[in-house]
Coordinates of C-alpha atoms and ligand atoms in Angstrom, one line a residue:
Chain A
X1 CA -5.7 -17.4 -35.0
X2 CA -6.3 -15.1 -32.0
X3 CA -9.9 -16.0 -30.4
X4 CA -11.9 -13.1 -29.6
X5 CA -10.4 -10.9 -26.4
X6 CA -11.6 -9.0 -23.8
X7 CA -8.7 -7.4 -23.5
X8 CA -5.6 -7.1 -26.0
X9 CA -2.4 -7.2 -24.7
X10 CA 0.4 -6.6 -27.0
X11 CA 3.6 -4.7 -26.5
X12 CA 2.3 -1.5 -27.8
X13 CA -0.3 -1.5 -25.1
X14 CA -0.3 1.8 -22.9
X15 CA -0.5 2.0 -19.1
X16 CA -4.0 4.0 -19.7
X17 CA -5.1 0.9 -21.8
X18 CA -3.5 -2.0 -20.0
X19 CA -5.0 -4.5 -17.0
X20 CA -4.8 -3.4 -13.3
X21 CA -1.7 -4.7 -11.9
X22 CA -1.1 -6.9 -15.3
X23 CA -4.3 -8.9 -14.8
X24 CA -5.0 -11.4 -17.1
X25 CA -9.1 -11.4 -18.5
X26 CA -8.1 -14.1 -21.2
X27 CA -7.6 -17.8 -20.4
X28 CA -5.0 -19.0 -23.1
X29 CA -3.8 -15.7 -24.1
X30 CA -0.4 -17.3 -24.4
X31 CA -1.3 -18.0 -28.3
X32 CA -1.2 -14.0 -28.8
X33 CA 2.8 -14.1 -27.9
X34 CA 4.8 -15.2 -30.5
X35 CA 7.7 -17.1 -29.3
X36 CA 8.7 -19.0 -32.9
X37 CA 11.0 -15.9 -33.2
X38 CA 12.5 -17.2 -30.4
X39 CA 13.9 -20.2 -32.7
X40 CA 17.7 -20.7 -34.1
X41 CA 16.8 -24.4 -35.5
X42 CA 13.3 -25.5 -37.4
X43 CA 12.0 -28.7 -37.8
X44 CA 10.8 -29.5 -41.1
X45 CA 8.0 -32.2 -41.4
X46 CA 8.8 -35.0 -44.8
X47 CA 5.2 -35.4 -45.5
X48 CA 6.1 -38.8 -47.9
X49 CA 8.4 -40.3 -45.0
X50 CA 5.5 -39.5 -42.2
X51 CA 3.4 -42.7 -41.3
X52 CA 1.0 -41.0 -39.1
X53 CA 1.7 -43.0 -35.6
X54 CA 1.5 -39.6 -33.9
X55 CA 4.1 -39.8 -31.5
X56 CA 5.5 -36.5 -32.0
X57 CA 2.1 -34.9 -30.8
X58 CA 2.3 -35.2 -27.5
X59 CA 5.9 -34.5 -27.3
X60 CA 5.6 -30.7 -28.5
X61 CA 6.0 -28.7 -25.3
X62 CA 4.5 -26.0 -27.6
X63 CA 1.1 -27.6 -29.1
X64 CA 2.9 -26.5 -32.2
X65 CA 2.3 -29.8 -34.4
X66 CA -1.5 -29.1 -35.4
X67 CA -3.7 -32.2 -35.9
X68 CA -6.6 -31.9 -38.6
X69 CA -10.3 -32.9 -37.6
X70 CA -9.3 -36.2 -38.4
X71 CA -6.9 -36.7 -36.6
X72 CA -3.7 -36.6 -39.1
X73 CA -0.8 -34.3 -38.2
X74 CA -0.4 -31.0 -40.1
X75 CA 2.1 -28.4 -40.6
X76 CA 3.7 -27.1 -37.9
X77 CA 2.7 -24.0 -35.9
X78 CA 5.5 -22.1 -36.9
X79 CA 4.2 -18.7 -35.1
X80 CA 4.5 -21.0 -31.5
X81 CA 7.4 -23.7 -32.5
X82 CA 10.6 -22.7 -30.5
X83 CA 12.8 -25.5 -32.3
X84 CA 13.4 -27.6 -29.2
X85 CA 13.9 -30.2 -31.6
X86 CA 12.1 -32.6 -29.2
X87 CA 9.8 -33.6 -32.2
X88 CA 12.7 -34.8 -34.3
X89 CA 14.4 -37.3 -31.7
X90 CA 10.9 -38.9 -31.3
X91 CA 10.1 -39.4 -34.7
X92 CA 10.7 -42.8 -35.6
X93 CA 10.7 -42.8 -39.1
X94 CA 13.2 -39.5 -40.0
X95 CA 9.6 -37.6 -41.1
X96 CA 11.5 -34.5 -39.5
X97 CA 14.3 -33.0 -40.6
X98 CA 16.1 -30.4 -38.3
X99 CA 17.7 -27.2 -40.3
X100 CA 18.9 -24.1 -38.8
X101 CA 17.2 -21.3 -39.3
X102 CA 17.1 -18.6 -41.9
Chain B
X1 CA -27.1 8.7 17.6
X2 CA -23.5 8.1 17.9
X3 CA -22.4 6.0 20.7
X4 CA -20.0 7.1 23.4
X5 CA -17.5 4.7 24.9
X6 CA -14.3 4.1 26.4
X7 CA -11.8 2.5 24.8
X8 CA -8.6 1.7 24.0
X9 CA -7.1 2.4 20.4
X10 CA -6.9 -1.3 19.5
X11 CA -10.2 -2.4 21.0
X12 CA -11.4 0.6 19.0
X13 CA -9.8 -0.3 15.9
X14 CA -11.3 -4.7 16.7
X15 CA -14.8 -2.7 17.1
X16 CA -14.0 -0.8 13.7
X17 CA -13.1 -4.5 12.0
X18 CA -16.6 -6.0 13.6
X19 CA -18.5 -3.0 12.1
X20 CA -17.6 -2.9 8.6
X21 CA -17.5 -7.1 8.8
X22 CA -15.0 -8.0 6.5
X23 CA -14.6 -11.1 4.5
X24 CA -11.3 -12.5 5.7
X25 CA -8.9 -11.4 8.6
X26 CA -5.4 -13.4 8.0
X27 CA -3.1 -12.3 10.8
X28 CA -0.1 -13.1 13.4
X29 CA -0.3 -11.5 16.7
X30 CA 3.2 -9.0 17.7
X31 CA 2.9 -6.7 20.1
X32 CA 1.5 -4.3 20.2
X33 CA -0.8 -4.7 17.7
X34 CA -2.0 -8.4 19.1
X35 CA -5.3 -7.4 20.7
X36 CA -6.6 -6.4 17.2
X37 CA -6.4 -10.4 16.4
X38 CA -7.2 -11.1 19.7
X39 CA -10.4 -9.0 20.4
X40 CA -11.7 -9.9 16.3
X41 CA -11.1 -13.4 17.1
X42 CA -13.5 -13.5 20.2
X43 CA -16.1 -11.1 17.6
X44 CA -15.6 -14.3 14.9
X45 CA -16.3 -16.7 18.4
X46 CA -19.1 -15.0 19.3
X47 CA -20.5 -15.4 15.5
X48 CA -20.8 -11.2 16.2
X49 CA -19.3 -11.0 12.2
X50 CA -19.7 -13.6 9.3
X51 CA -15.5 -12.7 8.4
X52 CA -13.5 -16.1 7.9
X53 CA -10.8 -15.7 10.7
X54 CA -7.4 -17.2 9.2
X55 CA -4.8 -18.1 12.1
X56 CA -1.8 -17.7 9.9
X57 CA 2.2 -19.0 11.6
X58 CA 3.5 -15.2 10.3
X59 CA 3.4 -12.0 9.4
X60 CA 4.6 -13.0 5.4
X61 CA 1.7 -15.4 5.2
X62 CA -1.2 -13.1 6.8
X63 CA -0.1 -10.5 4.2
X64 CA 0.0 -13.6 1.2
X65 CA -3.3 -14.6 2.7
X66 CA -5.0 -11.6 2.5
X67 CA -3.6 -10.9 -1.3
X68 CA -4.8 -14.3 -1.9
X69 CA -8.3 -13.6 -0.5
X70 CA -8.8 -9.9 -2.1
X71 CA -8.0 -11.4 -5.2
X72 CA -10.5 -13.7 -4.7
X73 CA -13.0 -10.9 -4.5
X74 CA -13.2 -11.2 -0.2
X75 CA -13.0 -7.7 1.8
X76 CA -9.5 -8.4 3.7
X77 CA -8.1 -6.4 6.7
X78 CA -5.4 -7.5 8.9
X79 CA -2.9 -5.6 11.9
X80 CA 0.7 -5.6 12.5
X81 CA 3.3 -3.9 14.5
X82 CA 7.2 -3.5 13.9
X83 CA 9.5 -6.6 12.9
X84 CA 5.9 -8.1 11.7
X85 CA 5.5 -5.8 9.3
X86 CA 9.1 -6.3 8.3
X87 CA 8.0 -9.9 7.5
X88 CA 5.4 -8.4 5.4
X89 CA 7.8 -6.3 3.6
X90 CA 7.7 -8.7 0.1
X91 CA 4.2 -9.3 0.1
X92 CA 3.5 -5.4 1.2
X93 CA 4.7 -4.6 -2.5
X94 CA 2.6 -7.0 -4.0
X95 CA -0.3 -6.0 -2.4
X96 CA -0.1 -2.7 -4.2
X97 CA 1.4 -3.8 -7.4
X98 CA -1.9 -6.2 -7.7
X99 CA -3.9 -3.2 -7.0
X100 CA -6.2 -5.0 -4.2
X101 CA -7.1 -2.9 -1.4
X102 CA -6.6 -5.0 1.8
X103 CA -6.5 -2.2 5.0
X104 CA -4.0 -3.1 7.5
X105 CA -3.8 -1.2 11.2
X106 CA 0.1 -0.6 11.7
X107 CA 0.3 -0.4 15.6
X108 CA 3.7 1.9 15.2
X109 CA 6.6 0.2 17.2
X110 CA 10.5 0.7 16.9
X111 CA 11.9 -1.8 14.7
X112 CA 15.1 -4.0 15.4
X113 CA 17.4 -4.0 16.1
X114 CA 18.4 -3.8 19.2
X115 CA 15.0 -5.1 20.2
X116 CA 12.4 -3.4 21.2
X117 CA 8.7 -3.3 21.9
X118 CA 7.8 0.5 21.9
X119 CA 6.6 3.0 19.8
X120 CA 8.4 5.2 16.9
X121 CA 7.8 5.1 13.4
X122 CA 10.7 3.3 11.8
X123 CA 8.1 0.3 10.8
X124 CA 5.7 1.9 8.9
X125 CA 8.0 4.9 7.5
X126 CA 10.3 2.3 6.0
X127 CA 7.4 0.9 4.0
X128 CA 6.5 4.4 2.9
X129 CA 7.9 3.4 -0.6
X130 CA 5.7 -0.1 -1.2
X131 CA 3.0 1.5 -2.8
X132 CA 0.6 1.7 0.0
X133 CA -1.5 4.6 1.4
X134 CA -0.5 5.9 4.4
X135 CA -2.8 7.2 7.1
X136 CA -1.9 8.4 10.4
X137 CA -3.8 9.6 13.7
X138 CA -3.2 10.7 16.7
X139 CA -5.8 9.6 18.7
X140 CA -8.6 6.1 19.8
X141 CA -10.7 8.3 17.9
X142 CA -8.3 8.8 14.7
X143 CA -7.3 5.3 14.4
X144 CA -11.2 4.4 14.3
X145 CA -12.0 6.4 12.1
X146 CA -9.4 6.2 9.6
X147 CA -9.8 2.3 9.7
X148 CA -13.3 2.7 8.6
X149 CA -12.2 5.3 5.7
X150 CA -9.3 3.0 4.5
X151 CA -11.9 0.8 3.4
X152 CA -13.6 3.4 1.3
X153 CA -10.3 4.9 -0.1
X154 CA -9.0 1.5 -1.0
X155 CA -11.8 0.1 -2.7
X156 CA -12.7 3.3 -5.0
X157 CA -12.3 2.5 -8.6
X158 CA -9.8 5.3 -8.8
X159 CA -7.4 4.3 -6.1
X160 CA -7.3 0.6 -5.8
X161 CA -4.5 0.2 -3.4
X162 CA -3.9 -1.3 -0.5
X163 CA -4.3 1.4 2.8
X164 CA -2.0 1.5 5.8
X165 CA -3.7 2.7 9.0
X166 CA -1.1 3.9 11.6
X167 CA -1.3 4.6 15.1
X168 CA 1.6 4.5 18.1
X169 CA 1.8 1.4 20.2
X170 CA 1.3 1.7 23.2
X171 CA 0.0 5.3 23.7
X172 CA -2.7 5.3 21.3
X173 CA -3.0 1.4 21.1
X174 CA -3.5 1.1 24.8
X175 CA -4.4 4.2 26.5
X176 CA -8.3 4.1 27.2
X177 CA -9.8 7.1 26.0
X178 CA -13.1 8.4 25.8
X179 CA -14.8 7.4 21.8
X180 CA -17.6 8.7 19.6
X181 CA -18.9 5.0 18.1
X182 CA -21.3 5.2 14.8
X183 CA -23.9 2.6 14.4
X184 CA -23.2 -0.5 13.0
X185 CA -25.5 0.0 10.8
X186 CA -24.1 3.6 9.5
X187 CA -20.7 1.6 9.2
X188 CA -21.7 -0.4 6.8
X189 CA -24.0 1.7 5.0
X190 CA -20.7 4.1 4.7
X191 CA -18.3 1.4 3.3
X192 CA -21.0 -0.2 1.0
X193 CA -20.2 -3.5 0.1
X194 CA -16.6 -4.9 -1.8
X195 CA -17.8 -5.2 -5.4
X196 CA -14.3 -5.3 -7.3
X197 CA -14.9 -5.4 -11.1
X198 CA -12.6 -8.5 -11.7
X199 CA -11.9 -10.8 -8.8
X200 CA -10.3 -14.8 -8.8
X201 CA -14.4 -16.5 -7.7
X202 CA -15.7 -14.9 -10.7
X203 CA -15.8 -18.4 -12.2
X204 CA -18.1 -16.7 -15.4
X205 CA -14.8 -14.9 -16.0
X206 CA -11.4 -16.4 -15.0
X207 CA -8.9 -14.4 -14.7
X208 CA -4.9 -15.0 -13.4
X209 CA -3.5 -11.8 -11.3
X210 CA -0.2 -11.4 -10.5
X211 CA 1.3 -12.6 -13.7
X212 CA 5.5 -12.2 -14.6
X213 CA 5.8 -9.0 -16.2
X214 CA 9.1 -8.4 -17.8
X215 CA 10.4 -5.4 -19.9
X216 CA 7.5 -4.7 -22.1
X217 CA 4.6 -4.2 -19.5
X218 CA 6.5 -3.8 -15.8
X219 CA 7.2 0.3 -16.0
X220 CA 3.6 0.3 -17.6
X221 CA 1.9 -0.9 -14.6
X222 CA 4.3 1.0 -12.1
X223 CA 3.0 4.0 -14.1
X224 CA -0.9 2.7 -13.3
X225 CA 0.6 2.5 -9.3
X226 CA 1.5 6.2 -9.4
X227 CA -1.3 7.9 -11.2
X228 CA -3.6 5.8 -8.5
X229 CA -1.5 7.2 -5.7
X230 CA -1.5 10.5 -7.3
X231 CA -5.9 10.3 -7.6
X232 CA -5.8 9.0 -3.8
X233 CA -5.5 12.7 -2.8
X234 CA -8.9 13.6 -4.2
X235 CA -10.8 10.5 -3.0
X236 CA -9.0 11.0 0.4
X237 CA -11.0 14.5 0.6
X238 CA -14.0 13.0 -0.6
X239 CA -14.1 10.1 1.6
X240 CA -13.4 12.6 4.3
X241 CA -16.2 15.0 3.6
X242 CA -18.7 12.1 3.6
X243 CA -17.7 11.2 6.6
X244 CA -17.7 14.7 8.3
X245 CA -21.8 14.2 6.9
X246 CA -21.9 11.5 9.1
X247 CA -20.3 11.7 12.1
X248 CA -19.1 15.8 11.9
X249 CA -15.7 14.7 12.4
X250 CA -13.8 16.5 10.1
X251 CA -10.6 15.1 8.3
X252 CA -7.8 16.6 5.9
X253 CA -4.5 15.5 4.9
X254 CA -3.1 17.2 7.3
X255 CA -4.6 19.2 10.5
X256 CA -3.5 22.9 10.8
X257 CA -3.1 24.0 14.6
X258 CA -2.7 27.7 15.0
X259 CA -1.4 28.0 11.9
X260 CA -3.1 31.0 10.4
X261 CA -0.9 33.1 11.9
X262 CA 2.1 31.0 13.0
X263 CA 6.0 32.3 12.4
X264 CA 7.6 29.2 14.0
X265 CA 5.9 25.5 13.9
X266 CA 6.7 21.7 14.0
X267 CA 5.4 19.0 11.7
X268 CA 4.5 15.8 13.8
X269 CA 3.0 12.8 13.1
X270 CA 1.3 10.7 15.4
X271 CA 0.1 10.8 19.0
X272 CA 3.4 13.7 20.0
X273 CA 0.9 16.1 18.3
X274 CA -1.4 16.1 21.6
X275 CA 1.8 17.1 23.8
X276 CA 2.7 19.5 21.0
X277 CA -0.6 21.4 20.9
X278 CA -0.1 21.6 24.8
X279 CA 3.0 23.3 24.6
X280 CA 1.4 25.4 21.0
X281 CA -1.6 26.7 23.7
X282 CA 1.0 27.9 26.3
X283 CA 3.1 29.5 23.9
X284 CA 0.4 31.4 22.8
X285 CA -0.3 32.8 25.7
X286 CA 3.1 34.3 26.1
X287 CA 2.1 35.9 22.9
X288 CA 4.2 33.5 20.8
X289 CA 3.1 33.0 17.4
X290 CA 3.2 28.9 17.5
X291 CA 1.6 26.9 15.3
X292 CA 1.7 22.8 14.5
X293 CA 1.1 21.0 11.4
X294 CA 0.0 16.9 12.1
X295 CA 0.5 14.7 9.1
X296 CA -2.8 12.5 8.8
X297 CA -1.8 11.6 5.0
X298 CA 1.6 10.6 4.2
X299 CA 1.6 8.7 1.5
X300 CA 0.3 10.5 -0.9
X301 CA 2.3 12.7 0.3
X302 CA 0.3 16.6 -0.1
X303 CA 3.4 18.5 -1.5
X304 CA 0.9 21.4 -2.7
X305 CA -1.3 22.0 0.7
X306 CA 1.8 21.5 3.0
X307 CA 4.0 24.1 1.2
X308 CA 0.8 26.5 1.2
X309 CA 0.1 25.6 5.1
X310 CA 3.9 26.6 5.9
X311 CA 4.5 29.1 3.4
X312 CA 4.2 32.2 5.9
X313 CA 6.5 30.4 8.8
X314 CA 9.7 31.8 8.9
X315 CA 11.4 28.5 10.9
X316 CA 9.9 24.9 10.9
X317 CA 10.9 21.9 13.1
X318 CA 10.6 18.6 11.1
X319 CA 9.7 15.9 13.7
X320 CA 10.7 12.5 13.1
X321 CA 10.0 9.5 15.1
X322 CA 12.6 7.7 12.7
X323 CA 15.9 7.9 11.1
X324 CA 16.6 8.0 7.7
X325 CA 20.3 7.3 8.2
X326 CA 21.2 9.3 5.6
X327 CA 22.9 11.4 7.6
X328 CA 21.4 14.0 6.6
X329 CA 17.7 14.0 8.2
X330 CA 14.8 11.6 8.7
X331 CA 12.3 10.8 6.0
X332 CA 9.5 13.6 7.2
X333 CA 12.3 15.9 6.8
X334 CA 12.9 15.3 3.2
X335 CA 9.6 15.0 2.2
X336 CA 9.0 18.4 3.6
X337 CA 11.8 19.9 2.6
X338 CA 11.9 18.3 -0.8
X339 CA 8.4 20.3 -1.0
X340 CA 9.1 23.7 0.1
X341 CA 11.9 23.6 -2.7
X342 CA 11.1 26.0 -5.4
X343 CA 7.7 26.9 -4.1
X344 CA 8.8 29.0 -1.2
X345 CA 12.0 30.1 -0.6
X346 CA 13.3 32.1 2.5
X347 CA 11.9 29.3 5.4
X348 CA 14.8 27.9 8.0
X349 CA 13.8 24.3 8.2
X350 CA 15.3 22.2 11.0
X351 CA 14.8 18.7 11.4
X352 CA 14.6 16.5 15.2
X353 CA 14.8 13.0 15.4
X354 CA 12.7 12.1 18.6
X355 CA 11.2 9.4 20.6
X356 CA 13.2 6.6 19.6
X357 CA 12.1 3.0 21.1
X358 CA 9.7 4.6 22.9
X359 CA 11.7 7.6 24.7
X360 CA 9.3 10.0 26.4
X361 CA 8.6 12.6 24.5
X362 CA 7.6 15.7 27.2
X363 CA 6.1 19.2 26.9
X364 CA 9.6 20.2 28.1
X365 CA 11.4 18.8 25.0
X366 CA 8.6 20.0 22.5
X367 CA 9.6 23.5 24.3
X368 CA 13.4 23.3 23.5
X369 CA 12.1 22.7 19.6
X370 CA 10.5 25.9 19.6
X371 CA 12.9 28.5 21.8
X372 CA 15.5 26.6 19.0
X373 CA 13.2 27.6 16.0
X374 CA 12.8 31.4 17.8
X375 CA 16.3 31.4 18.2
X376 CA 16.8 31.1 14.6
X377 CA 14.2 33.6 13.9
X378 CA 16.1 35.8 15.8
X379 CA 19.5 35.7 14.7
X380 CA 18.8 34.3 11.0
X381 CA 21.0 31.5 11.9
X382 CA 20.8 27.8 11.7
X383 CA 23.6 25.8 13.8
X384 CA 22.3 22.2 13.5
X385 CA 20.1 20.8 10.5
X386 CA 19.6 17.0 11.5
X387 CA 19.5 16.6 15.1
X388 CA 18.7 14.3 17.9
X389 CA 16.4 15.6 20.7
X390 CA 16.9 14.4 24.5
X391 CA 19.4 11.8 23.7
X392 CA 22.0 11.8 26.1
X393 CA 25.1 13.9 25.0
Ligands
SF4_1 S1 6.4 -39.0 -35.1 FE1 7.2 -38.8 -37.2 S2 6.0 -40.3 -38.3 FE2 5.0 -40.1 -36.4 S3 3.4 -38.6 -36.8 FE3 5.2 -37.5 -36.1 S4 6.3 -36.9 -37.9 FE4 4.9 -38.5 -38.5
SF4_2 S1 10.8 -28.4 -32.5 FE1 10.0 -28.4 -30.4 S2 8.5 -26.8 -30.4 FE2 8.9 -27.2 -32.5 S3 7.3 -28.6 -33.1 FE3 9.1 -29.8 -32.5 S4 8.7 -30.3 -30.3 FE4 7.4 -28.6 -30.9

């Protein structure tokens, strides 16, 4: 998923290798740290009960529910999704189910 | 040809400012550093530089205005003294951890408490641990000229860190003395211009500086702090023999006075050297074998050349215009004595704390140092490591 970086920086980075002073060259770099290993609970998106209002999207303090090029919800982004849960209050119609995780 | 003046060591140090023209000045007036401001701001008045003057309300925000401006890509330079670089003290740290190298004139004064507006070096020494260069001189013509090669130091792709450029209030900072000027042109030919490889106006490139670094990458970059400190040395020389080119003033880390010889000598900082060499000269005609080493570069500190320098004395004073309150010596003393350990053995080091809040400092009490250090030659024997000189018993 990572765009293309000027600059790399991952915890194996060295102090030869890494950014004066912890400089950032890369706007949105934040997609290169993995925080769904931060999670204890994962939502779990019922594609059949899922009527495609949309009102989880903009909830997701994580851009972790992906919308397709036309505009229908996805899977989740399971590499960003910290399993707030936020998703699965808004839903109106149960389409998310909330389980812990494994 | 150079041109020859009279000046004080602040309106020396405002002329230095004018010449190399920086971007930004952010700064707070405290004595008695205040006519830096004050003489730049009549230069920025007078339309004499193009630099955007910022009238900060304190010390914490001229130092967060000039990190703020350097990262932006703007050649920065600012002055304090004392309790104003106190203020500083956060923002001194991340200056250097940001790597931007903003020069700031450090008119040396005591800090508080108990208040007071006169020279030592407890401002600037406590600050000796935040990552910045330290230079130090002991005259006008010092403080000029290492504000012009802060610039160079700072900004060289090898060092990028902040410079400290520090002088003692009041005696250097207001004395008049005769000056060797270079031409504005030669000034800025010297410092080039600020072309800093990533910088905040880049708008082709956006970047975010400053960013929270936790476990994984925080000892990393402290790492990157010390390796520049520890390349500073070189580029200090070299910044220092380009400039002997120019002007045939010649700088070191340190100067060496009557040293080749020398069996007894102090280590001073600062304008005390002057009196020192004084009392060095009359010594000398007694047939004393005096000598005086003058820090110019403190941080880095040159561990290597000042054990070489002192390696034939048999007793060294440690002069410090500061306590450590360690109880055990001030922070010149353990620098130096941290460096003769293991490299030479056999040398009686002493150590004075002097001059406090301004306390005259008089050929007379430089004397006492070295009939003490003679003394000890003499019978082999050290009574007093850390001790106070002319405070009254
Ligand atoms: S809120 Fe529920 S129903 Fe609406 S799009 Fe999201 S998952 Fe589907
Ligand atoms: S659980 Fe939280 S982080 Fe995960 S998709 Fe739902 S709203 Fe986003």
């Amino acid at each position: 998923m990572s765009k293309e970086r000027k600059k790399v920086i991952n915890p194996e980075i060295t102090w030869k290798d890494t950014t004066p002073g912890g400089m950032i060259l890369d706007a949105g770099n934040a997609e290169d740290f993995k925080t769904g290993d931060w999670r204890s609970m994962k939502p779990i998106w019922l594609k059949d009960k899922c009527k495609q209002c949309l009102l989880c999207y903009p909830v997701c303090p994580d851009t972790s529910i992906l919308i397709d090029e036309d505009g229908k919800r996805t899977e989740f982004d399971y590499d960003h999704c910290k399993g707030c849960g936020v998703c699965v209050e808004v839903c109106p119609f149960d389409a998310i189910d909330f389980v812990e995780e494994d | 040809m150079a041109i020859r003046d009279r000046l004080s060591g602040n309106e020396a140090v405002a002329v230095a400012m004018k010449q190399v023209n920086p971007d930004v000045v952010a700064a707070f007036p405290i004595t008695p550093s205040t006519e830096i401001p004050q003489y730049f701001s009549s230069f920025v008045a007078d339309g004499k530089v193009d630099t955007e003057f910022v009238p900060v309300e304190s010390e914490h925000s001229a130092m967060s205005a000039c990190i703020g401006a350097q990262a932006a890509g703007a050649r920065t330079m600012t002055a304090t003294s004392a309790n104003g670089l106190a203020l500083m003290w956060e923002m001194l740290y991340i200056a250097a951890s940001c790597k931007l190298p903003i020069a700031l004139s450090v008119v040396n004064r005591a800090l508080s408490g108990p208040i007071n507006i006169h020279n030592d070096h407890s401002d600037s020494m406590g600050a000796r641990d935040s990552g910045w260069v330290q230079l130090y001189g002991e005259t006008n013509q010092e403080a000029y000229d290492n504000l012009i090669q802060a610039v160079k130091i700072g900004e060289h792709p090898d060092v990028l860190l902040p410079v400290m450029n520090c002088y003692d209030g009041f005696i250097t900072s207001h004395a008049v003395e005769n000056i060797e000027l270079i031409e504005d042109e030669k000034v800025k030919a010297f410092v080039g211009d600020y072309k800093p490889e990533h910088y905040l106006n880049d708008k082709e490139n956006p970047i975010a500086v400053g960013p929270l670094d936790l476990q994984n990458h925080y000892f990393e970059h402290k790492r990157q702090q010390a390796e520049s400190m520890m390349k500073a040395k070189k580029v200090i020389l070299e910044v220092a023999e380009e400039f002997e080119k120019l002007t045939g003033r010649k700088y070191g880390l340190f100067e060496e006075y009557k040293m080749e010889d020398a069996e007894v000598a102090i280590v001073v900082i600062n304008s005390t050297a002057g009196t020192a060499k004084y009392v060095v000269d009359q010594l000398r005609e007694k047939g004393v074998k005096a000598g005086l080493i003058k820090i110019r570069v403190y941080r880095p500190f040159p561990v290597d050349e000042i054990t070489a320098a002192l390696s034939k004395c048999k007793a060294i004073a440690v002069m410090d215009k500061a306590d450590s309150f360690n109880a055990a010596g001030g922070p010149l003393f353990t620098d130096i004595t941290s460096a003769l350990y293991g490299r030479v053995d056999g040398i009686k080091v002493i150590n004075y704390i002097y001059g406090l809040g301004g306390r005259d400092v008089r050929t007379d009490d430089i004397a006492f140092v070295y009939d003490a250090l003679l003394e000890i030659v003499k019978t082999g024997e050290i009574k007093s490591v850390y001790n106070y000189l002319g405070v009254r018993e």
